[in-house]
Amino acid sequence: RVTYDMTEGDRGFFEIDQVNGEVRTTRTFGESSKSSYELIVVAHDHGKTSLSASALVLIYLSPALDAQESMGSVNLSLIFIIALGSIAGILFVTMIFVAIKCKRDNKEIRTYNCSNCLTITCLLGCFIKGQNSKCLHCISVSPISEEQDKKTEEKVSLRGKRIAEYSYG
């Protein structure tokens, strides 16, 4: 039969079970406690020739896992908030640059660029809508026959005045 005993070290914080040698704490440790403790444990064999052995047991304390998890989750949430805010900011700045570029390309909002309508098979007519309105509109018509071509010519003129000419060839 082997018994265990603590001979030196911080006995105020630890105790040892004499039968199985299990070391346990006797009190809770706070933040002001030391980070390491030393114990010397002696094992005695109570045979005819009594043998004993000693061992130095070093105990290191680490911070509580609950405290680390709560700190880690706060830091992780903060990282996610910063990342999402950065992405939203970049998107906002990109949208502003695109709006500025479109505004430069189209200096007047009510003006439409009709240059895309000018093709061989396309009729382009721009007419002023109303007397004081500066709004320009584009009409593209593809005539199929001479009859439709004459009807289209009549539609392009406004109040009997010809405002657009076209030719094919």
XYZ file of C-alpha atoms in Angstrom:
169
model
C 0.000 0.000 0.000
C 1.306 3.475 -1.072
C 0.504 6.730 0.731
C 1.137 10.245 -0.447
C 2.114 13.350 1.487
C 2.970 16.954 0.690
C 6.204 17.930 2.441
C 7.029 21.377 1.065
C 5.415 24.050 -1.072
C 2.257 26.126 -0.939
C 0.171 23.979 1.394
C -2.329 26.777 2.014
C -3.675 26.505 -1.539
C -3.518 22.742 -2.167
C -4.208 19.433 -0.446
C -3.325 15.866 -1.400
C -5.381 12.703 -1.007
C -3.174 10.263 0.936
C -4.695 7.155 -0.700
C -4.652 7.985 -4.415
C -2.296 11.037 -4.537
C -4.801 13.399 -6.127
C -3.888 17.083 -5.657
C -6.826 19.504 -5.193
C -7.192 23.196 -4.502
C -8.463 24.377 -1.134
C -9.627 27.838 -2.274
C -10.488 29.769 -5.397
C -7.857 31.790 -7.171
C -8.396 35.430 -8.059
C -6.684 37.742 -10.503
C -4.155 38.732 -7.841
C -2.993 35.117 -7.295
C 0.405 33.926 -8.433
C 0.617 32.325 -11.854
C 2.675 29.295 -10.710
C 3.009 27.163 -7.578
C 5.500 24.473 -6.489
C 4.714 21.393 -4.412
C 6.931 18.519 -3.303
C 5.006 15.255 -3.026
C 6.446 12.197 -1.299
C 5.121 8.674 -1.920
C 5.746 6.047 0.847
C 5.581 2.277 0.381
C 4.858 0.578 3.708
C 6.504 -2.733 2.866
C 9.190 -4.725 4.821
C 11.827 -2.580 3.219
C 10.120 0.805 3.189
C 10.736 2.743 0.002
C 9.860 6.374 -0.715
C 10.140 8.722 -3.650
C 9.635 12.456 -3.996
C 8.527 14.558 -6.944
C 8.418 18.268 -7.642
C 4.977 19.245 -8.965
C 4.752 22.573 -10.801
C 1.259 24.042 -11.167
C 0.616 26.849 -13.653
C -2.617 28.848 -13.574
C -4.183 30.168 -16.769
C -7.008 32.723 -17.113
C -10.552 31.374 -17.034
C -11.902 30.147 -20.372
C -15.184 32.007 -19.844
C -13.343 35.322 -19.623
C -11.379 34.560 -22.798
C -14.501 33.552 -24.732
C -16.386 36.705 -23.779
C -13.435 38.898 -24.726
C -12.971 36.971 -27.972
C -16.610 37.291 -28.992
C -16.570 41.052 -28.414
C -13.447 41.396 -30.540
C -14.931 39.181 -33.257
C -18.151 41.225 -33.331
C -16.138 44.421 -33.574
C -14.163 43.004 -36.498
C -17.392 42.063 -38.317
C -18.863 45.530 -37.737
C -15.727 47.223 -39.077
C -15.600 44.922 -42.114
C -19.264 45.470 -43.026
C -18.935 49.224 -42.517
C -15.895 49.310 -44.793
C -17.698 47.389 -47.527
C -20.721 49.693 -47.295
C -18.446 52.755 -47.436
C -16.609 51.478 -50.514
C -19.937 50.747 -52.228
C -21.208 54.252 -51.399
C -18.051 55.936 -52.755
C -18.226 53.808 -55.924
C -21.849 54.814 -56.480
C -20.913 58.500 -56.105
C -18.105 58.157 -58.678
C -20.441 56.429 -61.138
C -23.064 59.157 -60.668
C -20.460 61.884 -61.270
C -19.218 60.145 -64.419
C -22.760 59.774 -65.765
C -23.470 63.423 -64.963
C -20.367 64.500 -66.929
C -21.358 62.330 -69.899
C -24.893 63.760 -69.887
C -24.415 67.412 -68.930
C -28.084 68.248 -69.307
C -30.466 65.714 -67.817
C -33.245 66.390 -70.376
C -30.982 65.975 -73.411
C -30.794 62.570 -75.006
C -27.871 61.573 -77.160
C -29.268 60.554 -80.540
C -25.979 59.554 -82.147
C -26.729 55.874 -81.573
C -29.841 56.184 -83.768
C -27.893 57.213 -86.907
C -27.614 54.077 -89.004
C -28.289 53.343 -92.692
C -31.675 51.736 -91.985
C -32.779 54.261 -89.390
C -34.664 57.531 -89.634
C -33.708 60.111 -87.064
C -35.963 62.978 -86.263
C -35.712 65.354 -83.351
C -38.568 67.685 -82.622
C -39.276 70.243 -79.952
C -42.217 69.352 -77.786
C -44.201 72.458 -76.972
C -43.148 76.036 -77.630
C -41.084 76.827 -74.507
C -39.838 73.346 -73.718
C -36.146 72.589 -74.228
C -36.671 68.862 -74.004
C -35.343 67.033 -77.065
C -36.724 63.655 -78.015
C -35.386 61.179 -80.527
C -37.506 59.104 -82.862
C -36.062 56.302 -84.898
C -38.271 54.813 -87.583
C -37.360 52.095 -90.052
C -39.424 52.608 -93.224
C -40.343 49.437 -95.074
C -41.911 50.849 -98.241
C -42.209 54.178 -100.055
C -45.746 54.631 -98.715
C -44.566 54.232 -95.158
C -41.605 56.457 -95.993
C -44.013 59.276 -97.033
C -46.171 58.751 -93.924
C -43.076 58.897 -91.773
C -41.996 62.109 -93.508
C -45.343 63.666 -92.584
C -44.970 62.581 -88.948
C -41.509 64.098 -88.706
C -42.758 67.527 -89.770
C -44.432 69.622 -87.091
C -47.251 72.104 -87.985
C -46.400 71.923 -91.651
C -42.751 72.870 -91.109
C -40.087 70.390 -91.966
C -37.650 70.034 -89.045
C -35.686 66.973 -90.101
C -34.467 65.563 -93.369
C -33.300 62.090 -94.086
C -31.994 60.155 -97.023
C -31.069 56.595 -97.816
C -28.542 55.420 -100.242
